[in-house]
Coordinates of C-alpha atoms in Angstrom, one line a residue:
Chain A
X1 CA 77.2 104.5 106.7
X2 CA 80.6 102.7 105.8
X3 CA 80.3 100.6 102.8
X4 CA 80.2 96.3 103.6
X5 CA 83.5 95.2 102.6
X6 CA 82.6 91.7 101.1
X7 CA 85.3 89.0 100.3
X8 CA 84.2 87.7 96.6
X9 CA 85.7 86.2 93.4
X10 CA 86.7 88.3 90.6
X11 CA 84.0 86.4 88.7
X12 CA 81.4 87.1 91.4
X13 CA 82.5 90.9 91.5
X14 CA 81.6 90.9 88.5
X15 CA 77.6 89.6 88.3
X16 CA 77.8 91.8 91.2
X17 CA 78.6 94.5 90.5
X18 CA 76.5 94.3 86.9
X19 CA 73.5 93.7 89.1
X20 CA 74.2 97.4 90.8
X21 CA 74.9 99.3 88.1
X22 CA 71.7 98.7 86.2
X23 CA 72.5 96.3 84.0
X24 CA 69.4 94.5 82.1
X25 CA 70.6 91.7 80.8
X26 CA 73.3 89.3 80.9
X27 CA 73.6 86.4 78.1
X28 CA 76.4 84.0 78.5
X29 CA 77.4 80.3 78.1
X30 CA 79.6 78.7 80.6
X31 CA 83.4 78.2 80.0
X32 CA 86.0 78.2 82.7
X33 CA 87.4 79.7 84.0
X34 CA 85.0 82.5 84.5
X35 CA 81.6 80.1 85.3
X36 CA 81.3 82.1 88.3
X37 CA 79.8 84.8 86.8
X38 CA 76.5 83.3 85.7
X39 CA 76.6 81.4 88.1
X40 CA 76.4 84.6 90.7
X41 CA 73.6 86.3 88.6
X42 CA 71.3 82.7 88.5
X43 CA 72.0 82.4 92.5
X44 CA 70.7 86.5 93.0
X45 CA 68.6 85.7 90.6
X46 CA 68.1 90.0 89.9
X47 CA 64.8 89.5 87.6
X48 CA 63.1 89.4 91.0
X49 CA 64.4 92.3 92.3
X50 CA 65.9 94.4 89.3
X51 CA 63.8 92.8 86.3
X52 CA 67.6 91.8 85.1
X53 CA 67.5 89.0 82.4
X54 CA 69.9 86.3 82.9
X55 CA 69.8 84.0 79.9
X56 CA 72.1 81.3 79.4
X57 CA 72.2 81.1 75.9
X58 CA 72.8 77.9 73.4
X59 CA 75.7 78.9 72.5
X60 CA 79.0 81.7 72.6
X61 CA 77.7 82.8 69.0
X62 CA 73.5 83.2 70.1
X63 CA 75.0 85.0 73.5
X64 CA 76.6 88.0 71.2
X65 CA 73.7 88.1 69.3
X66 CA 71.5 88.6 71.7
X67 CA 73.7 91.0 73.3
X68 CA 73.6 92.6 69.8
X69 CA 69.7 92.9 70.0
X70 CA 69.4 94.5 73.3
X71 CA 72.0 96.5 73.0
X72 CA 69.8 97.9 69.6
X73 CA 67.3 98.4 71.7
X74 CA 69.1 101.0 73.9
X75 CA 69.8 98.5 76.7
X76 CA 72.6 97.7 78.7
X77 CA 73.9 94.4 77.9
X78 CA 76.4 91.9 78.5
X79 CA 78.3 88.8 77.9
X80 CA 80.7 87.2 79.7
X81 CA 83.4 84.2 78.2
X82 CA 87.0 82.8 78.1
X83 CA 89.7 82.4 75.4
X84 CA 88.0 80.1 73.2
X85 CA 84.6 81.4 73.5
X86 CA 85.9 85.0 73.2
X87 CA 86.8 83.8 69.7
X88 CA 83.5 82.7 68.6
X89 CA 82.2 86.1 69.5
X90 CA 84.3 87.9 67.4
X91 CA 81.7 88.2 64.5
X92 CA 79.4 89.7 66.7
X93 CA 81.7 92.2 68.3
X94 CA 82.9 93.3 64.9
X95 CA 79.1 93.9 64.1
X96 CA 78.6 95.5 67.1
X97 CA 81.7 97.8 66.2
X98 CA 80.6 98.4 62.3
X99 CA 77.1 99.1 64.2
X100 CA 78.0 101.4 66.9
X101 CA 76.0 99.7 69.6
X102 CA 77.5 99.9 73.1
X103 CA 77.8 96.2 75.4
X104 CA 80.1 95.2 77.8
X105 CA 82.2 92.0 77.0
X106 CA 84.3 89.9 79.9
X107 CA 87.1 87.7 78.7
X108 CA 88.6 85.7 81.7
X109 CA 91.4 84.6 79.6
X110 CA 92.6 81.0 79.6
X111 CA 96.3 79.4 77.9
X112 CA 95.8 78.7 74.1
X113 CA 95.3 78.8 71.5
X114 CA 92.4 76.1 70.0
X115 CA 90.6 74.4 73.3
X116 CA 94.3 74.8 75.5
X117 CA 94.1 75.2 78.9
X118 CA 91.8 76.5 81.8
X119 CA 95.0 77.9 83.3
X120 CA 95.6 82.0 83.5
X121 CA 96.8 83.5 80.1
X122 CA 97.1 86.8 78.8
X123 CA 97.7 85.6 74.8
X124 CA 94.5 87.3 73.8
X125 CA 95.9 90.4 73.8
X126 CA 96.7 91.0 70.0
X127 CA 93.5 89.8 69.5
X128 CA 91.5 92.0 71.6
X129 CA 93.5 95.3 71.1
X130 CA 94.3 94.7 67.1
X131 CA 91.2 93.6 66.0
X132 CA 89.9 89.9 66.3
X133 CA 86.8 90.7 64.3
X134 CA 87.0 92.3 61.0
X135 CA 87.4 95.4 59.8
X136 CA 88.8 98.7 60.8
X137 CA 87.2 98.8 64.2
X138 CA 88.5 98.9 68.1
X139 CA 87.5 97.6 71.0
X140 CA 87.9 99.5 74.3
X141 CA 89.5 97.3 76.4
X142 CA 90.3 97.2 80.2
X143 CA 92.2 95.2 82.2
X144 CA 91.5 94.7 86.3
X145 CA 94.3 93.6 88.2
X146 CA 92.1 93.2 91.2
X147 CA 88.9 92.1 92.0
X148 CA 88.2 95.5 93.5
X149 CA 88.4 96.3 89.8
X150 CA 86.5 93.8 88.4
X151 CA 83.8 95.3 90.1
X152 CA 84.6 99.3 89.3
X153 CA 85.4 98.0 85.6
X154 CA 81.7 96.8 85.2
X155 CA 80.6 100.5 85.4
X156 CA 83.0 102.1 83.6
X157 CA 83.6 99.9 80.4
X158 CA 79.5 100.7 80.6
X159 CA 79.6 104.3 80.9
X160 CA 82.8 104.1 78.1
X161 CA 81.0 102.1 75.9
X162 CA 77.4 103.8 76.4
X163 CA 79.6 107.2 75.6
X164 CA 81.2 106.5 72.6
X165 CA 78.3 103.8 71.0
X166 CA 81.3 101.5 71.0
X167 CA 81.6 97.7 72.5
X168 CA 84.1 97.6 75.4
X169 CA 85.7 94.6 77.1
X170 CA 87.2 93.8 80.3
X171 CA 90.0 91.8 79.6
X172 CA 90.6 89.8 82.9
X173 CA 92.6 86.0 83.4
X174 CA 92.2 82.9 85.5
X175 CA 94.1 84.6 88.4
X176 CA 92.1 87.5 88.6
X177 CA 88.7 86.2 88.1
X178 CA 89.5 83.3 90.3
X179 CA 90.9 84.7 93.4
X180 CA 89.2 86.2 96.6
X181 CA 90.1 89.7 97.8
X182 CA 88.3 92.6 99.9
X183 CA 86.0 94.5 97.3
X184 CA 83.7 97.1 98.2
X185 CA 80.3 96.9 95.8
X186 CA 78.9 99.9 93.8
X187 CA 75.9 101.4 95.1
X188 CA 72.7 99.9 93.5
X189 CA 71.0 101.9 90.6
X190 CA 68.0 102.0 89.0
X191 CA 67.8 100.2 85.7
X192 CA 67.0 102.6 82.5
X193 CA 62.9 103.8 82.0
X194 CA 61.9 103.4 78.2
X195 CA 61.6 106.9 78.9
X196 CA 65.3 107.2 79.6
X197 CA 66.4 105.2 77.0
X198 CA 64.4 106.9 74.1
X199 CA 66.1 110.6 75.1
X200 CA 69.4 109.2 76.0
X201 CA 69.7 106.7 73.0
X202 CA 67.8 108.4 70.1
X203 CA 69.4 105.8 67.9
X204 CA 67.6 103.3 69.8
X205 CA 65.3 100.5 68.0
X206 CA 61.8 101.2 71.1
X207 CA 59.5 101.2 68.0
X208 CA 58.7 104.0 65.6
X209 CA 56.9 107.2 67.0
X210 CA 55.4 109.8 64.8
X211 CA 57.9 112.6 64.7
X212 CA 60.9 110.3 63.3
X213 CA 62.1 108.3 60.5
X214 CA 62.7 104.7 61.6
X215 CA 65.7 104.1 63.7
X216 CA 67.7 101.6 61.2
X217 CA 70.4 99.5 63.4
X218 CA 72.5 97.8 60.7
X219 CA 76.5 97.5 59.6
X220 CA 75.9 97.1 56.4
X221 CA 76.0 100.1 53.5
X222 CA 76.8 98.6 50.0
X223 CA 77.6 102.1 49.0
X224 CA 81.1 102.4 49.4
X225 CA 81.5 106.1 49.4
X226 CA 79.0 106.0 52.7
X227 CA 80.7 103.0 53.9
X228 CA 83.8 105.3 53.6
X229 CA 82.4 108.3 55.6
X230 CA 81.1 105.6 58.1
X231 CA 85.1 104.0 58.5
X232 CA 85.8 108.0 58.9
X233 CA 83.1 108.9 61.7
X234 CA 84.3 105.3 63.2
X235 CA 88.2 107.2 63.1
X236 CA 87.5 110.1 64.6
X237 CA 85.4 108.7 67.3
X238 CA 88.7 106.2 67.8
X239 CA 90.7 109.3 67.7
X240 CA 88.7 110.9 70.7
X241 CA 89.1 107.9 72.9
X242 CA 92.6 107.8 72.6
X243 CA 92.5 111.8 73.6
X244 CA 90.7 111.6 76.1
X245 CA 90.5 107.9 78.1
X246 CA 93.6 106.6 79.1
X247 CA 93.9 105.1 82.0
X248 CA 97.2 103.6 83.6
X249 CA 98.7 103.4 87.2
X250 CA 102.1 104.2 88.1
X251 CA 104.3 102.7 91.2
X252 CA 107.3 103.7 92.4
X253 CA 108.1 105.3 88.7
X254 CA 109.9 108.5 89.7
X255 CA 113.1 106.9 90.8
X256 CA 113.4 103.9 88.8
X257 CA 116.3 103.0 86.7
X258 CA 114.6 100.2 85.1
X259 CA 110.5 100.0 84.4
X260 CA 108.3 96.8 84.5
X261 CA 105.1 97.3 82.2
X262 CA 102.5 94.3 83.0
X263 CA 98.9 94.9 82.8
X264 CA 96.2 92.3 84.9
X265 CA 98.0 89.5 87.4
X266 CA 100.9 90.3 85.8
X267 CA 101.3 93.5 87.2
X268 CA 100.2 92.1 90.5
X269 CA 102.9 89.4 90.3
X270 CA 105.4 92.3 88.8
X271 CA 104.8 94.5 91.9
X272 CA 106.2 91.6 93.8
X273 CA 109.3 91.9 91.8
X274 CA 109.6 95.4 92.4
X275 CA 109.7 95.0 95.6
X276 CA 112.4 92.1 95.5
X277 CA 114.2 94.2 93.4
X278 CA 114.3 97.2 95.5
X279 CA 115.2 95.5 98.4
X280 CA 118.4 94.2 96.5
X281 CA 119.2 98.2 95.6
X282 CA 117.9 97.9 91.8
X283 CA 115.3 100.5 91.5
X284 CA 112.6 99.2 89.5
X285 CA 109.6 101.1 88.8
X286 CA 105.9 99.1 88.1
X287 CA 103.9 100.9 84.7
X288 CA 100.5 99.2 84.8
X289 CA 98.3 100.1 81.9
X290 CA 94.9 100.1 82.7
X291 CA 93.2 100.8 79.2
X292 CA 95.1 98.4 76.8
X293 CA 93.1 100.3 73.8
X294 CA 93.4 103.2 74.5
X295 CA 97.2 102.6 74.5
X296 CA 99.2 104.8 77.0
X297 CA 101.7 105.5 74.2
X298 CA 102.1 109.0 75.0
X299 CA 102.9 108.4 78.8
X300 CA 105.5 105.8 78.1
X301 CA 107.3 107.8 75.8
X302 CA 108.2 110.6 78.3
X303 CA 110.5 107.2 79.9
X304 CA 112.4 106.8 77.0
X305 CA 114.4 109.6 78.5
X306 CA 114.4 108.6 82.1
X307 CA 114.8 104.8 82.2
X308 CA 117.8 102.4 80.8
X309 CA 115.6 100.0 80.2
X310 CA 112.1 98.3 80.3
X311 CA 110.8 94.7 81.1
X312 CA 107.0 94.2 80.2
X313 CA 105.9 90.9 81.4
X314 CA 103.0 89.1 80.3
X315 CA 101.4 85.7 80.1
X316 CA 102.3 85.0 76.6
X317 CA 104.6 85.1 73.9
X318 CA 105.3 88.9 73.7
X319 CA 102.5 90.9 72.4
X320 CA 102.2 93.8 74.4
X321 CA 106.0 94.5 74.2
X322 CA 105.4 95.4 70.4
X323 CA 103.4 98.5 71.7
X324 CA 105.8 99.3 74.6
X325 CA 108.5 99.6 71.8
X326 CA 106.4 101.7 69.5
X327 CA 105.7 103.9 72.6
X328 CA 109.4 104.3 73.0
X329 CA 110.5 105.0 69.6
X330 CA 112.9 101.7 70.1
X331 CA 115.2 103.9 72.0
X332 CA 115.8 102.2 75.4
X333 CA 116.0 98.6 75.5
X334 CA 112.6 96.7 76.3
X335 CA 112.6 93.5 76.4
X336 CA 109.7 90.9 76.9
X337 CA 109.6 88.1 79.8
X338 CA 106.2 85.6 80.1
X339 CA 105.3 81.9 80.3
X340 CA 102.9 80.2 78.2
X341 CA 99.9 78.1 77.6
X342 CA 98.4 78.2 81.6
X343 CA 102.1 78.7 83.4
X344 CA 102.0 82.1 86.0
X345 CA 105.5 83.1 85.9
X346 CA 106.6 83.2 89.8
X347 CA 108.2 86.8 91.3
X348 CA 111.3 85.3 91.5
X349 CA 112.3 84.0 88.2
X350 CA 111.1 88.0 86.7
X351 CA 113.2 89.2 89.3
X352 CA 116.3 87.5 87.7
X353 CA 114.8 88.4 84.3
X354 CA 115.4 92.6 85.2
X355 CA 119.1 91.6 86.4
X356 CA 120.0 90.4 83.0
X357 CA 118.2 93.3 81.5
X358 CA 120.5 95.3 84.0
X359 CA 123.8 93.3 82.8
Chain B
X1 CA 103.3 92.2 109.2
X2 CA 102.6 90.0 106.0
X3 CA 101.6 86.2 106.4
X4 CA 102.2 83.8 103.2
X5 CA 100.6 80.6 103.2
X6 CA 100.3 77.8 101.0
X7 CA 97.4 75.1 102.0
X8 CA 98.0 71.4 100.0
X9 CA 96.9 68.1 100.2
X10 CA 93.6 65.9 98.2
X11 CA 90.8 67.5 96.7
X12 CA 88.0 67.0 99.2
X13 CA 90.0 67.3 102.4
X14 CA 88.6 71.0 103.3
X15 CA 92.1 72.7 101.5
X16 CA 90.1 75.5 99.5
X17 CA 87.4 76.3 102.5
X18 CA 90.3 76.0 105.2
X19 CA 91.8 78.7 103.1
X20 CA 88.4 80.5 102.9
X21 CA 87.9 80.8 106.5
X22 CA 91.7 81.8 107.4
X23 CA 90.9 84.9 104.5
X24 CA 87.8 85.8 106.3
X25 CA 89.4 86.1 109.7
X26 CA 91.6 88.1 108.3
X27 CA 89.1 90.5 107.0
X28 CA 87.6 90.2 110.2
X29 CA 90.4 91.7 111.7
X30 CA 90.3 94.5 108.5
X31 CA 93.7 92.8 107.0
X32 CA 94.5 93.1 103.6
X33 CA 94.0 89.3 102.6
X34 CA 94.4 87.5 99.0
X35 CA 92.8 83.8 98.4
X36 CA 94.2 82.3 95.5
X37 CA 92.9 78.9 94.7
X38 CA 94.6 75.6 92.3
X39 CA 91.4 75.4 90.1
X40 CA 92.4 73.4 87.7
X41 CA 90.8 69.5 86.5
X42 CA 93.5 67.8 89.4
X43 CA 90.6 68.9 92.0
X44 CA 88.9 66.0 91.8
X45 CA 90.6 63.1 93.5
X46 CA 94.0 64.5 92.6
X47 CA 96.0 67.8 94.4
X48 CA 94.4 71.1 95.8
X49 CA 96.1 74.0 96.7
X50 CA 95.3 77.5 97.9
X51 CA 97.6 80.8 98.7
X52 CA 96.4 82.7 101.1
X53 CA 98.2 86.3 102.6
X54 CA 97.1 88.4 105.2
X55 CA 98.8 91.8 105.3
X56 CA 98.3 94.7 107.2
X57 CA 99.3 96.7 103.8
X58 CA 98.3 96.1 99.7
X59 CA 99.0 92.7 98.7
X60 CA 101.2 92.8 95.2
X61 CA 101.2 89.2 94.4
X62 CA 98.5 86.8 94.8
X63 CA 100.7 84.3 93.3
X64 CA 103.9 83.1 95.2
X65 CA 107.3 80.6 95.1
X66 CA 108.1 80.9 98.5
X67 CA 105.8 81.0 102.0
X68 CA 106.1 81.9 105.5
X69 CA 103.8 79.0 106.0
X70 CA 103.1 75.6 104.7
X71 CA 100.3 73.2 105.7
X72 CA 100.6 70.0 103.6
X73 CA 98.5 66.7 104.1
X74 CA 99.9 64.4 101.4
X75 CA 102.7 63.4 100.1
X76 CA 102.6 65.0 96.7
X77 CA 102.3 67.8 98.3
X78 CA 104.9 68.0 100.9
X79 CA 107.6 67.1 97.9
X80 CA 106.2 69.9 96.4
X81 CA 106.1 72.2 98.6
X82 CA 108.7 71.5 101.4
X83 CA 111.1 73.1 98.7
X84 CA 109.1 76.6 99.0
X85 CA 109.2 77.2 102.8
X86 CA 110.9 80.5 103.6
X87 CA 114.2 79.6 105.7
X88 CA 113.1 79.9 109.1
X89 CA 109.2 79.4 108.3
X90 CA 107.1 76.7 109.1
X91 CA 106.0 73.5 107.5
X92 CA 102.9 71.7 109.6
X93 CA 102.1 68.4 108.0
X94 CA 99.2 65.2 108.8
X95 CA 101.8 62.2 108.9
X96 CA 98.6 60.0 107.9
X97 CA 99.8 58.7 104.4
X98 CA 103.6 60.4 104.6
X99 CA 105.8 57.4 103.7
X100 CA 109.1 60.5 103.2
X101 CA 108.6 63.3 106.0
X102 CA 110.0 66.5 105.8
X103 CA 113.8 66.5 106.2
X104 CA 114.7 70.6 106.3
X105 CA 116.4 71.9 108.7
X106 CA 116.3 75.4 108.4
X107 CA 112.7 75.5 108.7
X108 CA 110.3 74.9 112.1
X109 CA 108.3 71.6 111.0
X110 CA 105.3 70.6 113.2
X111 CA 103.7 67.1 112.9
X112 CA 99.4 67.4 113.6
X113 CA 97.6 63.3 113.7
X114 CA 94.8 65.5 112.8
X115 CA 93.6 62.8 110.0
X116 CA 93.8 60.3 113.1
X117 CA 92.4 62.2 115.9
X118 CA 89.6 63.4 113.3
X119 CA 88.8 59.9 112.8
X120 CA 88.9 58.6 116.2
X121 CA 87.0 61.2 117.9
X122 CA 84.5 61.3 115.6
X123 CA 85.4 64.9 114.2
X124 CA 85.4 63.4 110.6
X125 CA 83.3 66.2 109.4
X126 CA 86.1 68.9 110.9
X127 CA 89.2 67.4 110.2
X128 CA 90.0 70.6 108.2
X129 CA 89.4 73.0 111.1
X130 CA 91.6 70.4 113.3
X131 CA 94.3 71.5 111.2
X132 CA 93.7 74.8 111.1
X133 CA 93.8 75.3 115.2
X134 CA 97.3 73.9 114.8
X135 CA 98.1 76.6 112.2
X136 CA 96.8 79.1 114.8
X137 CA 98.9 77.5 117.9
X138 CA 102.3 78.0 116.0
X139 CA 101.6 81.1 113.9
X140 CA 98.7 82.7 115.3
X141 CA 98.4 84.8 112.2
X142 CA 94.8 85.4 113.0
X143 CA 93.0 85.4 116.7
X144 CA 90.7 82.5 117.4
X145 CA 87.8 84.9 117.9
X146 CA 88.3 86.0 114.1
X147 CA 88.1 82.6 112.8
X148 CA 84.8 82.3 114.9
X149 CA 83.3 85.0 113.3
X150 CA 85.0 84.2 110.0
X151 CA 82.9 81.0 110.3
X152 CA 79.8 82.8 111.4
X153 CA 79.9 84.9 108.6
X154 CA 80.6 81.8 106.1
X155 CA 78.3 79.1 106.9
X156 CA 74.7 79.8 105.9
X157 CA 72.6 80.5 109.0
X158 CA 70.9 76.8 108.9
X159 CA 74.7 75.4 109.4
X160 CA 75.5 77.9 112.8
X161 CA 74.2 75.1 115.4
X162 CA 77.3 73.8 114.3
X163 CA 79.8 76.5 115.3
X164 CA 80.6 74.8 118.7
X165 CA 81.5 71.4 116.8
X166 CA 83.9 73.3 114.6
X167 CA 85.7 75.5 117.7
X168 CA 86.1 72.3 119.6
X169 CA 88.2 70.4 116.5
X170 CA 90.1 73.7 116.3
X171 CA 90.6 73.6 120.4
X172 CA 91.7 70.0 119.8
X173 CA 94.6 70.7 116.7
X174 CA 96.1 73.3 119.3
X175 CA 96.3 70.4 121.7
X176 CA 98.0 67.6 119.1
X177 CA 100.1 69.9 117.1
X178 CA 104.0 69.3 117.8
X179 CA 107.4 70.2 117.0
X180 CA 109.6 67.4 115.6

């Protein structure tokens, strides 16, 4: 049978899509602009039909809590936020990290920073992909740039996160949680037995049986030569990721003269621009990471030898830009183009952005 | 073929779900098709405005400077967005409330009383889809039948005795709309 196309929201690909992959429960407290997505789950209401929990909590802070206690208990959690809500969760993620519990985090980022706007932004980028909590922890981070994605990132910063006993965020804006587009759900799947969860998550806090010591979920070790070999098991497991989970998409790369890296609507808005530029004979080439952490360093750098020049674009400041220039070694000229605070930067005014990188 | 359109006027005159419905005909007719809405606080009372494409291939961006199409029913809007039409493309705008119409050139621009007609024919309710059957006289960017099913597919199956009342209002804007 052909799969229903359906015509949804990023935000309500998201609730979605959570609903069919299993998820049990989802605690969140509304911000805009990504209200959609409890929203979605209270309308399905999925605690009738897949014993879901969808809590609206009393706060960003109680929400990552409570994502921190199910997610002890083996389950597969999640909270959803924007910019300045994202920031009150930090504590908790950190926790999480220093933990090594798995949850899924969604950050529909908005301009800032304090309260700012509930226009698109990408400025949480440093944040989300250089810490934001403390300690030496990282988050694996994805970043849709469709809503087709928004759904297929549900499942896998999941499986990531549930692989690697590691938080994971998608990292998504105003544009792409608020627009519509043709997105094809997952399948629906079973939520996990107790039975499941005690094999597949040893670690997990079901109650003591017999045969084991008591599963302990806690960040804290006052011993700081185990609190050292924790950091080092924390290192290697970071080290793995970045092995092995890279994700990025390349357009129109194998030609280009000059290469645009933008991740989320800015890569939507910078494929636009390719194809302006290309239609003026300037061959421009679109790098989209897909992972943010883990970074694709490695693939960039092969394009410090095959490009003149790179343009990342983003909706902030330049933050990204400090990665694409550590990727290339600072050998080819990369500059940074973006608008602040709410503002999406229109295909036209990047377009005259790669002709002065070109003069 | 790619359509860009921009849809502009007061928050509460149908802008976002006149949008809506022109996306879902589109995916009706298996189109590639982007809805990108203004959501910001000017909703209420203030400006709307949504981007929609339909493409027979994979949209880039959802967000644009410059459309094939613009339907504008105030005058914010039209200052705004009269700017923005593609040379060549078309501008369709409700003269109720336009105290400085459009003065391009280079562009088609259609005039549709929907606003009037909506209120003298007791269409009230479908004003929005009066406009949109002018949208479909002069672009046609999407088959009547489409929107039709688009509709059936959006209103919730207590609202489909209404179907009939909608396809006559968008019957009626492909009888008003018309070239200045």
């Amino acid at each position: 049978m052909a799969e229903e196309v359906k015509l949804l929201k990023g935000n309500e690909a998201i609730a979605l899509a959570a609903i069919r992959y299993g998820t049990d429960g989802y605690f969140g407290y509304p911000i805009t602009p990504q209200s959609e997505i409890m929203e979605t789950l209270m309308d399905e209401k999925p605690w009738e039909t897949t014993g879901m929990v969808v809590l609206q909590a009393e706060s960003e802070v109680a929400a990552i809590n409570m994502v921190y206690g199910g997610a002890a208990c083996g389950k597969r959690v999640m909270t959803s936020s924007s910019s300045p809500g994202i920031s009150l969760k930090q504590e908790g993620i950190s926790y999480m990290a220093g933990a090594e519990l798995p949850g899924l985090i969604v950050n529909v980022m908005r301009g800032g920073p304090g309260l700012g706007t509930i226009q698109p932004s990408q400025a949480d980028y440093f944040q989300t992909v250089k810490g934001g909590g403390h300690g030496d922890y990282r988050l694996i981070t994805l970043a849709p740039a469709s809503v087709q994605e928004m759904a297929d990132h549900v499942a896998l910063g999941f499986d990531l996160s549930f692989k690697y006993c590691n938080p994971a965020m998608i990292l998504a804006d105003g544009v792409i949680g608020q627009m519509m587009e043709k997105v094809v759900l997952p399948e629906q799947r079973p939520r996990k037995s107790e039975a499941e969860i005690r094999r597949e998550q040893p670690w997990a806090t079901l109650g003591k049986t017999r045969d084991r010591k008591p599963n302990i979920i806690t960040s804290l070790e006052l011993d700081s030569s185990v609190m050292e070999k924790n950091n080092l098991r924390f290192q290697a497991k970071y080290k793995a990721i970045e092995e092995n989970e890279v994700l990025y998409e390349e357009i129109q790369c194998e030609d280009a003269d000059y290469l645009i890296v933008a991740f989320g609507s800015a890569a939507r808005i910078s494929q636009k621009v390719m194809e302006l530029a290309r239609k003026e004979g300037i061959k421009v080439g679109l790098f989209r990471p897909i992972t943010l952490w883990p970074f694709p360093t490695r693939r960039l750098n092969d394009y410090k030898d095959k490009v003149k020049g790179i343009l990342t674009v983003e909706l902030n400041a330049g933050q990204m830009v400090e990665d694409v220039r550590l990727a290339v070694e600072c050998k080819i000229p990369v500059e940074h183009y973006g608008r602040l605070g709410g503002i999406v930067p229109t295909p036209q005014e990047v377009l005259e952005q790669i002709k002065k990188l070109k003069n | 073929m790619q359509h860009e359109i921009i849809i502009a006027g007061f928050g509460g005159q149908g802008v976002l779900s006149m949008g809506k419905i022109l996306t879902y005909a589109g995916l009706m007719e298996n189109k590639e098709v982007t809805w990108f809405p203004s959501y910001g606080p000017e909703q209420r009372g203030g400006t709307a405005n949504v981007t929609v494409i339909l493409s027979d291939e994979r949209i880039s961006s959802p967000v644009l400077n410059e459309y094939d199409a613009a339907i504008i029913l105030n005058q914010p809007s039209l200052e705004k967005f009269e700017p923005s039409v593609k040379p060549g493309g078309i501008l369709i705008y409700d003269g109720y409330g336009i105290t400085h119409p459009p003065t391009r050139r280079d562009i088609r621009v259609y005039e549709i009383e929907a606003m009037n007609t909506a209120t003298n024919e007791n269409m009230s309710k479908t004003f929005n889809m009066i406009v949109l059957g002018g949208l479909l006289k002069v672009l046609n960017p999407v088959k009547l039948d489409s929107v039709m099913a688009g509709l059936k597919k959006t209103l919730p199956e207590r609202h489909h005795h209404l179907l009939p009342v909608n396809e006559k209002a968008i019957l009626r804007g492909m009888e008003i709309i018309k070239e200045k």
